[in-house]
Short mmCIF file of C-alpha atoms and ligand atoms in Angstrom, two decimals:
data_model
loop_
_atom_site.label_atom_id
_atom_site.label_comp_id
_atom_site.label_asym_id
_atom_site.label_seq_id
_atom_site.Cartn_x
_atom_site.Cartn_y
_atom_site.Cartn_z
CA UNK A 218 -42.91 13.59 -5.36
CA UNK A 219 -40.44 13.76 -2.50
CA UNK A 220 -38.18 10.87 -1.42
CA UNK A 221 -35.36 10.81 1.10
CA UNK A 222 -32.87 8.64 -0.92
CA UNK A 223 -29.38 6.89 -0.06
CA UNK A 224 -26.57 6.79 -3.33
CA UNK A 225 -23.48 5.23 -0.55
CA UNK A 226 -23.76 3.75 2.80
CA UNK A 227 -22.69 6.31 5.90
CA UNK A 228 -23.71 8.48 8.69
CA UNK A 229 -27.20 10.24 8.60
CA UNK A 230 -25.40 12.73 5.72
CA UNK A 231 -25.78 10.50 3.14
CA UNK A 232 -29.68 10.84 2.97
CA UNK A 233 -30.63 13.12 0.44
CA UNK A 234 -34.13 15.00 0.14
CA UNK A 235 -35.12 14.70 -3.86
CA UNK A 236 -37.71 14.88 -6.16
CA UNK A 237 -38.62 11.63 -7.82
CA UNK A 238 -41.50 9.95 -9.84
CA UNK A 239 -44.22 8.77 -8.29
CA UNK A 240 -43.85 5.19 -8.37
CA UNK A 241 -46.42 2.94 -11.09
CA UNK A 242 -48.24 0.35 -9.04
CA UNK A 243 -48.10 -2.99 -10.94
CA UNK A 244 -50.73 -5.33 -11.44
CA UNK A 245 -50.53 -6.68 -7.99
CA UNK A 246 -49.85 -3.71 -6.45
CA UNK A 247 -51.20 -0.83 -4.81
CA UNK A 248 -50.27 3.05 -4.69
CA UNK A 249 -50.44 4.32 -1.22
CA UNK A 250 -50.14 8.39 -0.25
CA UNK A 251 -48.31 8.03 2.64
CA UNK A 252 -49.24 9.98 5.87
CA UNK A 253 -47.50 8.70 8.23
CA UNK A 254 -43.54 6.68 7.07
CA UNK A 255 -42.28 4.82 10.56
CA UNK A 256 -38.79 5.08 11.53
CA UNK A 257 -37.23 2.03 12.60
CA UNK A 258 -33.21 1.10 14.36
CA UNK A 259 -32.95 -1.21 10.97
CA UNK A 260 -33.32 1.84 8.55
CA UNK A 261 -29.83 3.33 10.25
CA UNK A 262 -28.25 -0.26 9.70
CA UNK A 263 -29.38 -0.09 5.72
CA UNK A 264 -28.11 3.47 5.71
CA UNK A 265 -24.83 2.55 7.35
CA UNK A 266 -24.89 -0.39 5.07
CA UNK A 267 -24.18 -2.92 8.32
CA UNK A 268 -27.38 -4.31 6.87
CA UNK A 269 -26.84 -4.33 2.75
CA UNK A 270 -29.02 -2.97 0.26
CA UNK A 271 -28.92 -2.45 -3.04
CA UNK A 272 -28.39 1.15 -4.13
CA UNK A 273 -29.40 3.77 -4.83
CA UNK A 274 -32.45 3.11 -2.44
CA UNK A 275 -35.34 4.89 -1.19
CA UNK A 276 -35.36 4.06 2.87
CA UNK A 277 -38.11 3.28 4.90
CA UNK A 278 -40.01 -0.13 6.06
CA UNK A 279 -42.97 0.88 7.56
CA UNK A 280 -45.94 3.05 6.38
CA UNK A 281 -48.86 3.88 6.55
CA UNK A 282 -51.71 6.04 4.83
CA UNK A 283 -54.61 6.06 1.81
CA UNK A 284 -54.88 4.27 -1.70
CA UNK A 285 -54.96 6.83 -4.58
CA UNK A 286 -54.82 4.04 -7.42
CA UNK A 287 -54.85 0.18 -7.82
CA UNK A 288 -53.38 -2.15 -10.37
CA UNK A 289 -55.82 -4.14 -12.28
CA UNK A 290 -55.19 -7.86 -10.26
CA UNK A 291 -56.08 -6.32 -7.22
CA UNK A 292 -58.67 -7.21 -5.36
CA UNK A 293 -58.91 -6.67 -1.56
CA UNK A 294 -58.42 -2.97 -2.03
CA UNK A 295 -60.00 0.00 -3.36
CA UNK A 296 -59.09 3.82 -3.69
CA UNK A 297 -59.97 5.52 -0.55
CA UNK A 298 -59.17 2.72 1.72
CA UNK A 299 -56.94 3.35 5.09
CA UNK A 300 -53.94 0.96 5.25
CA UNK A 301 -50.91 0.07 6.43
CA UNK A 302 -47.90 -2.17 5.75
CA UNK A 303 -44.67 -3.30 6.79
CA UNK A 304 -41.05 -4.86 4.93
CA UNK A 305 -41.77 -3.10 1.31
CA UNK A 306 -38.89 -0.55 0.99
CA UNK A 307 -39.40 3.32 0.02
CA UNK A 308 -41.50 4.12 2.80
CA UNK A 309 -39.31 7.86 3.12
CA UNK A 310 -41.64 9.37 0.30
CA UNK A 311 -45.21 10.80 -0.61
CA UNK A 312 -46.18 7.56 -1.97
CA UNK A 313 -45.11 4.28 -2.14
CA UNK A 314 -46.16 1.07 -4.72
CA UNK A 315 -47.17 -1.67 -2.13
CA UNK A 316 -48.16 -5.44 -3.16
CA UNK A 317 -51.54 -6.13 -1.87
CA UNK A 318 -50.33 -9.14 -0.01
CA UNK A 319 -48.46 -7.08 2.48
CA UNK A 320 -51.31 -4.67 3.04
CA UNK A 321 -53.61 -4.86 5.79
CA UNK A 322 -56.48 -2.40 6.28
CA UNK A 323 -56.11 -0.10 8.90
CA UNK A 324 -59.71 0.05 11.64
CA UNK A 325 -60.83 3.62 11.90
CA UNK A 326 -60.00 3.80 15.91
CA UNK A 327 -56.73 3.31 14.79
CA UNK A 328 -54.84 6.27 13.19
CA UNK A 329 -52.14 6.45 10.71
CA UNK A 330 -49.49 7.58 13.22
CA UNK A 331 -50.32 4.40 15.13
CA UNK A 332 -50.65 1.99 12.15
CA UNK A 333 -47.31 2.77 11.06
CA UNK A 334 -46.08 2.11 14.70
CA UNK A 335 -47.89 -1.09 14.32
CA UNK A 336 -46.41 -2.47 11.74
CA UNK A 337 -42.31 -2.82 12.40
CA UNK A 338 -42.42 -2.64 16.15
CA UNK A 339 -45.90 -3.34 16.79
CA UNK A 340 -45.50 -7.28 14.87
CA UNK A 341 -41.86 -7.46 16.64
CA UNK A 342 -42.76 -7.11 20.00
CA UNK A 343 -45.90 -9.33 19.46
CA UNK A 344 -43.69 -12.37 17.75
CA UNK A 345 -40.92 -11.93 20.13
CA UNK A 346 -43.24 -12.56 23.27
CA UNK A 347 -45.97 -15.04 21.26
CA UNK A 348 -43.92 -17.03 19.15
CA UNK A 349 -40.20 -16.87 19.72
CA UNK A 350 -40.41 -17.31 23.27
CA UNK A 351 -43.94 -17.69 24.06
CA UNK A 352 -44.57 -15.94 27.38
CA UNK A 353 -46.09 -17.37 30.64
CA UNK A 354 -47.94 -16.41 33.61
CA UNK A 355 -44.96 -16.11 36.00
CA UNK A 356 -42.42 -15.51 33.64
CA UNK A 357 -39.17 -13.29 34.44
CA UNK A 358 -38.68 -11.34 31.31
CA UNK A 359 -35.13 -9.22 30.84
CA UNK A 360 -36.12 -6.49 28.36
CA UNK A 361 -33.32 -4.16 27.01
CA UNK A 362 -33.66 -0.71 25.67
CA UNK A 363 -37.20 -1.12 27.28
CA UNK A 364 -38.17 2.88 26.50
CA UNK A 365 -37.17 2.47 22.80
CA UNK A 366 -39.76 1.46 20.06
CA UNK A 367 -39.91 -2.23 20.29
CA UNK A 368 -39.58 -2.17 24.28
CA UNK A 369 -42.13 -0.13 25.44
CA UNK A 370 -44.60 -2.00 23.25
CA UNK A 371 -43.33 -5.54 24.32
CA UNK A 372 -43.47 -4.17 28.12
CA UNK A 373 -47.29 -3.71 27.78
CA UNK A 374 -47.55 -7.14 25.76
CA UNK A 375 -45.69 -9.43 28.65
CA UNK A 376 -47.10 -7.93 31.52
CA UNK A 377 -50.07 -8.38 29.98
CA UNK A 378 -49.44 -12.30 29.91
CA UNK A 379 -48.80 -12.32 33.67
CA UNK A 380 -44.98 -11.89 33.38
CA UNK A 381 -42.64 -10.26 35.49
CA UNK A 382 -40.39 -7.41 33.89
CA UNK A 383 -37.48 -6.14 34.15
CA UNK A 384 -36.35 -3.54 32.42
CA UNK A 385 -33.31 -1.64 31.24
CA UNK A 386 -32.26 2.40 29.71
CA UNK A 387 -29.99 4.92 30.17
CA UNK A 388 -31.39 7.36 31.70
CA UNK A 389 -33.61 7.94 34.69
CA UNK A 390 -36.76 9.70 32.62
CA UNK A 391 -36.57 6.79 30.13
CA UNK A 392 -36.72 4.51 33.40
CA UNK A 393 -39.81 6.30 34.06
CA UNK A 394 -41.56 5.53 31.22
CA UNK A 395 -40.53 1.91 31.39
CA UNK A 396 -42.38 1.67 34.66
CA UNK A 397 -45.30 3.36 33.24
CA UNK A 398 -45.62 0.81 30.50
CA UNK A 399 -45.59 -1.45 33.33
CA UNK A 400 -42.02 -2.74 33.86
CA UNK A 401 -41.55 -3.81 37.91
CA UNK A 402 -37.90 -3.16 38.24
CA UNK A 403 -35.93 -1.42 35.71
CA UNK A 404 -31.78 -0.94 36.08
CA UNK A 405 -29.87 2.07 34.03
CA UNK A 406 -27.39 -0.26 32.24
CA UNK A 407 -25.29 3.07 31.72
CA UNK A 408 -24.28 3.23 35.50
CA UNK A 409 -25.39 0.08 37.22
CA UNK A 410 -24.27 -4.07 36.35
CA UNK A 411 -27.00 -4.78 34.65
CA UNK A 412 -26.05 -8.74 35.33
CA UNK A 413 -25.37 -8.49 39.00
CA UNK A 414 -29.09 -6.12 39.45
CA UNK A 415 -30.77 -8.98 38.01
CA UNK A 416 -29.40 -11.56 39.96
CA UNK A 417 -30.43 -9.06 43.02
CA UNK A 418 -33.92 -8.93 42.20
CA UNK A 419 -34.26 -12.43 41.17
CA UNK A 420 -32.41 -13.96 44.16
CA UNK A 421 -30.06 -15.71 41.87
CA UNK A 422 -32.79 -17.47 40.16
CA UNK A 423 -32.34 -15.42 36.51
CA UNK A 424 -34.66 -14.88 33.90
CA UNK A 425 -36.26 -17.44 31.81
CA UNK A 426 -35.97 -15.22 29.01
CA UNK A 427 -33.32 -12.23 27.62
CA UNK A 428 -35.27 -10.25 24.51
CA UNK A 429 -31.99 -8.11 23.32
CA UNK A 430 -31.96 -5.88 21.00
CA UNK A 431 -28.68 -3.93 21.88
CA UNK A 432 -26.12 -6.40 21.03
CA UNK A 433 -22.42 -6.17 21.32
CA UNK A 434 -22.65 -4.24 24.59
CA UNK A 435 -25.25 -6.50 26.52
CA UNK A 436 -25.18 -10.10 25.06
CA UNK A 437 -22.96 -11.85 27.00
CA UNK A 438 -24.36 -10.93 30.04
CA UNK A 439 -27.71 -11.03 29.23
CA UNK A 440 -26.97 -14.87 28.62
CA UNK A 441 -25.85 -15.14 32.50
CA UNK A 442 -29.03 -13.60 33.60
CA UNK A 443 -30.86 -17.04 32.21
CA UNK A 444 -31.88 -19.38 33.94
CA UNK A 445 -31.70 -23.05 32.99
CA UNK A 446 -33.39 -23.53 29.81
CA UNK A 447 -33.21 -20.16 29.77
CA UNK A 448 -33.91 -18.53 26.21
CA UNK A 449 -31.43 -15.91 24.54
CA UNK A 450 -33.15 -14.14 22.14
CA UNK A 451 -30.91 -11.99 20.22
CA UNK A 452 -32.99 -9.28 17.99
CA UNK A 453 -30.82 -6.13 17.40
CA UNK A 454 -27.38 -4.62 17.22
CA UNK A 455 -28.75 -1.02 18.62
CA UNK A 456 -24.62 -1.37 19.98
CA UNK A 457 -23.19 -3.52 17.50
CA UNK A 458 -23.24 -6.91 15.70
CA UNK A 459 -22.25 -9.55 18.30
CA UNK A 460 -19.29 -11.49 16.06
CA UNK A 461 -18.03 -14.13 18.30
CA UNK A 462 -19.84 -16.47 19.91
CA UNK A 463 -19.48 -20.04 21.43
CA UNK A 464 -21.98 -22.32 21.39
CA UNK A 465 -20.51 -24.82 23.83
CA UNK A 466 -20.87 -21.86 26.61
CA UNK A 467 -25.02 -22.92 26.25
CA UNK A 468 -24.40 -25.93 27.55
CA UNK A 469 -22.53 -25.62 31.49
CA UNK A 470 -24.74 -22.29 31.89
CA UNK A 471 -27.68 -24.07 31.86
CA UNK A 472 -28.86 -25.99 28.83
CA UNK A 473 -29.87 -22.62 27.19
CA UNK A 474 -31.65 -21.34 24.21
CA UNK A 475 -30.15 -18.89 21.43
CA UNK A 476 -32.14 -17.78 18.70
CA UNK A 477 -31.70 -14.87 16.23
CA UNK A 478 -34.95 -14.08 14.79
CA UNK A 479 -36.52 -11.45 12.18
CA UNK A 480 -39.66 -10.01 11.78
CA UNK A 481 -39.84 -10.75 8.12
CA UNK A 482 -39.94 -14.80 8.56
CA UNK A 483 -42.65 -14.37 11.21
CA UNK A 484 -44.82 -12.09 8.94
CA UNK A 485 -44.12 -14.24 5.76
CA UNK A 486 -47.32 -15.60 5.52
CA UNK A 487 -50.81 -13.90 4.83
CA UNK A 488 -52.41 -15.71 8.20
CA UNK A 489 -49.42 -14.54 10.22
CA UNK A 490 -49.54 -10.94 9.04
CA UNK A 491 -53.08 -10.79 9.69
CA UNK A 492 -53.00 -12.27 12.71
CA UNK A 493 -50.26 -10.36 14.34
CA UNK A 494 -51.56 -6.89 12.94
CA UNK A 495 -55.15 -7.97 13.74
CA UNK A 496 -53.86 -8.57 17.38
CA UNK A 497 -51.92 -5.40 17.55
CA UNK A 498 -54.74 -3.22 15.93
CA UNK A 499 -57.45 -4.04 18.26
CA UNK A 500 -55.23 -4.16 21.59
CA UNK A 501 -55.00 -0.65 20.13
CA UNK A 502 -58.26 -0.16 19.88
CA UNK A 503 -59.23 -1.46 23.41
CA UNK A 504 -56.78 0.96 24.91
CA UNK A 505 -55.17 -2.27 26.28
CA UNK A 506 -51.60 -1.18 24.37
CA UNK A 507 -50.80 2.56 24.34
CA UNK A 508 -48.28 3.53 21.78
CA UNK A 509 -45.86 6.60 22.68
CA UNK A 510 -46.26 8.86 19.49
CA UNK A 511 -43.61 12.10 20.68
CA UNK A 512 -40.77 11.76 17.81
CA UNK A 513 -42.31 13.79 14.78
CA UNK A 514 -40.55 15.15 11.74
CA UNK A 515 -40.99 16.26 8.57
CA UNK A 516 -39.88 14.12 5.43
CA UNK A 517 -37.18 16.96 4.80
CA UNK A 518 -36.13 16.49 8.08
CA UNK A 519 -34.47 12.52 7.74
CA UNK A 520 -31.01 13.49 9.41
CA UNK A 521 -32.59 14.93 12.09
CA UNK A 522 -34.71 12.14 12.94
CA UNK A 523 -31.93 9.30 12.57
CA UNK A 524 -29.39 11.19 15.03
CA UNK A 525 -31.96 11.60 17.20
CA UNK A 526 -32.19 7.95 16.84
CA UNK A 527 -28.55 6.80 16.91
CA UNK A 528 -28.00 9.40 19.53
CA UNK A 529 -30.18 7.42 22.04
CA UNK A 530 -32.71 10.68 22.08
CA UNK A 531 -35.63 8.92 21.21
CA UNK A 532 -38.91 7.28 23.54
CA UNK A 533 -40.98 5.28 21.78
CA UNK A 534 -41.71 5.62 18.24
CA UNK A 535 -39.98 8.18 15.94
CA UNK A 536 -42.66 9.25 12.70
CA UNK A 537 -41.92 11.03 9.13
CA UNK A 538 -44.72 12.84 7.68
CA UNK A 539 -44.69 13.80 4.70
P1 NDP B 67 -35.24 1.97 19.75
O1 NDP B 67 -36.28 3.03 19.83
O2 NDP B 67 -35.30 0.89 20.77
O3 NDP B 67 -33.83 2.66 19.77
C1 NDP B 67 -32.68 1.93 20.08
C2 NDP B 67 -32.34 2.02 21.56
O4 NDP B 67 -31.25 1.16 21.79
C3 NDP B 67 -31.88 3.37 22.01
O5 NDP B 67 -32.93 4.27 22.32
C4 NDP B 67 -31.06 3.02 23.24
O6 NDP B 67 -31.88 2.99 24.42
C5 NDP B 67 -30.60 1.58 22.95
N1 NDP B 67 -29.14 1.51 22.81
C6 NDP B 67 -28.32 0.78 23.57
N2 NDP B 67 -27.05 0.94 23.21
C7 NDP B 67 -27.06 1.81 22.18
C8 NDP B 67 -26.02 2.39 21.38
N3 NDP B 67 -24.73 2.10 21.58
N4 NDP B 67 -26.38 3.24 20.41
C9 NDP B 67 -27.67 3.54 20.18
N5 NDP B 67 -28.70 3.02 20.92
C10 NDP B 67 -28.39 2.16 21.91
O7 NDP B 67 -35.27 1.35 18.27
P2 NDP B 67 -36.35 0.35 17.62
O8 NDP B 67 -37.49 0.17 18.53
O9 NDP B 67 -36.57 0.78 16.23
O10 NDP B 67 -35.54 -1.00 17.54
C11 NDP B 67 -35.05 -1.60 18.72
C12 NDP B 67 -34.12 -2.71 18.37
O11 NDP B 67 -34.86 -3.81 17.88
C13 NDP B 67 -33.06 -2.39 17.31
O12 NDP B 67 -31.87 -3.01 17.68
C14 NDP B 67 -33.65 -3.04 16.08
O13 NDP B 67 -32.68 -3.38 15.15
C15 NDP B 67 -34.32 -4.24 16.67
N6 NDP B 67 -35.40 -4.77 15.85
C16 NDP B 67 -35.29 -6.05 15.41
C17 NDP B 67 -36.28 -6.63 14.70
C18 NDP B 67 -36.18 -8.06 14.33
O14 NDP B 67 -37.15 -8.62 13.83
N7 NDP B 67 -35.06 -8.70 14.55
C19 NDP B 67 -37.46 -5.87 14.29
C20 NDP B 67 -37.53 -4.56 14.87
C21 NDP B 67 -36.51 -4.03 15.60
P3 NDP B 67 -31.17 3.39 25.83
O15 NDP B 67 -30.71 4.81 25.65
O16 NDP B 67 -32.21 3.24 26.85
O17 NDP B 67 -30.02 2.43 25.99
#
């Protein structure tokens, strides 16, 4: 089979389009063709090796598509079934050996294009607004990057809760789709204060929460948007890794909140992961949450896709097929 594979960390060159063997599902584990590999801001911090991994790897979190085999402990499974999972790496490839315990089974008004948007961003956006902070009717919500994967989805899920949004990009078409997903005010970061807009359109009051995913370039001003008890909730480095940090600033700006969560401890357990991708799945469904499914390339195609990504092309959710 074909694999997009990573022998040193560096730019998008380093990903190499091979042929490799199809991987053996173990006795807990599950072969999956894949039709649909999502591309995610964390594969380009494995890649870059910012996050570490150990090499050579296959990259890829998020996939989705059909069991061809199953090893003999399984049991929720069969061949034929449409599924979809999430934090199992290899996902750039035909197939991929999945244990059954991440696996959930996609519903058929879902497709595979959407499952694997689902899965990463789908579970982020819905832990970052039900969990993490859990949203409120009334709510002021700061949302960075809010036409990328994550923030167009998490748009749709707070204003859905009754908050208000405000959004930021870089450009004026990705401000556009921001508002279409439902944001009420969104700011270009690029050109305007992002710090001193929100304190406009709040009248000073600030936001009760920051969800930001950029990093370096926006945390310390997204922390004086809060207000008091404000929460900070750090869940990218699209910029950069913030390094420094004081924690006695929390205190004299208003008693706030800073948290640095991950995905992978809010999907640890079975009743989490079906819950969150039950939750996302059938918002799907209902038409309630519509996923922006524009960025396609082929598996041969890997660069491509991850400068597109880097280089702030992308809306919404970037797909491999293989
Ligand atoms: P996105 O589609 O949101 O792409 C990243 C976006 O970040 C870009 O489109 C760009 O939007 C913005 N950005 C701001 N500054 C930069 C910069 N210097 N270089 C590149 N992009 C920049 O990606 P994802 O939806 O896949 O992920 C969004 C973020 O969420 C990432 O930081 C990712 O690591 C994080 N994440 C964290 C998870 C967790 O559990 N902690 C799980 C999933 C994602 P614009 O041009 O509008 O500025």
């Amino acid at each position: 089979m074909k694999a997009v594979r990573v022998k040193e960390f560096g730019g998008p060159e380093v990903m190499s389009y091979e042929e490799v063997d199809i991987p053996t599902p173990s006795e807990n584990e599950v072969l999956v063709k894949i039709e649909a590999a999502g591309i995610n801001y964390i594969d380009t911090y494995q890649r870059t090796g910012l996050y570490q991994i150990p090499l050579p790897a296959t990259l890829g979190l998020e996939g989705a598509g059909i069991v061809t085999e199953t090893g003999d402990s399984v049991s929720r499974f069969k061949v034929g079934d449409r599924v979809a999972y999430t934090n199992v790496a290899g996902a750039y490839a035909e197939f991929a050996a999945v244990p059954e315990d991440k696996l959930v089974a996609i519903p058929d008004g879902v497709s595979f294009d959407e499952g694997a948007a689902a899965m990463l961003q789908g579970c982020t956006a819905h832990y970052l607004c039900q969990s993490t902070y859990k949203v409120k009717a009334g709510d002021r919500c700061l949302i960075h990057a809010a036409a990328g994967g994550v923030g167009l989805i998490l748009i749709q899920m707070v204003k859905d809760m009754g908050a208000f949004v405000i959004g930021t990009v870089s450009t004026e078409e990705k401000a556009e789709l921001a508002r279409e997903a439902g944001a009420d005010e969104v700011i270009l970061y690029t050109e305007q204060d992002f710090e001193t807009e929100v304190k406009r359109i709040t009248d000073g009051a600030g936001v009760n929460v920051a969800y930001d995913s950029v990093g370096k370039s926006t945390f310390e001003k997204s922390i004086n948007c809060l207000s008091r008890f404000g929460y900070m909730v750090l869940y990218g480095n699209a910029s950069g890794p913030v390094t420094e940090f004081n924690p006695a600033t929390l205190g004299p700006k208003g008693s706030l909140f800073l948290t640095r969560p991950t995905l992978f401890d809010y999907l640890a357990t079975r009743e989490d992961l079906d819950w969150r991708s039950g939750d996302v799945f059938s918002w799907i469904e209902e038409g309630k949450l519509n996923l922006r499914l524009k960025h396609f390339y082929a598996l041969s195609e890997a660069q491509d896709a991850h400068q597109a990504l880097e280089g702030r092309k992308t809306t919404g959710k970037v797909i491999l097929k293989p």
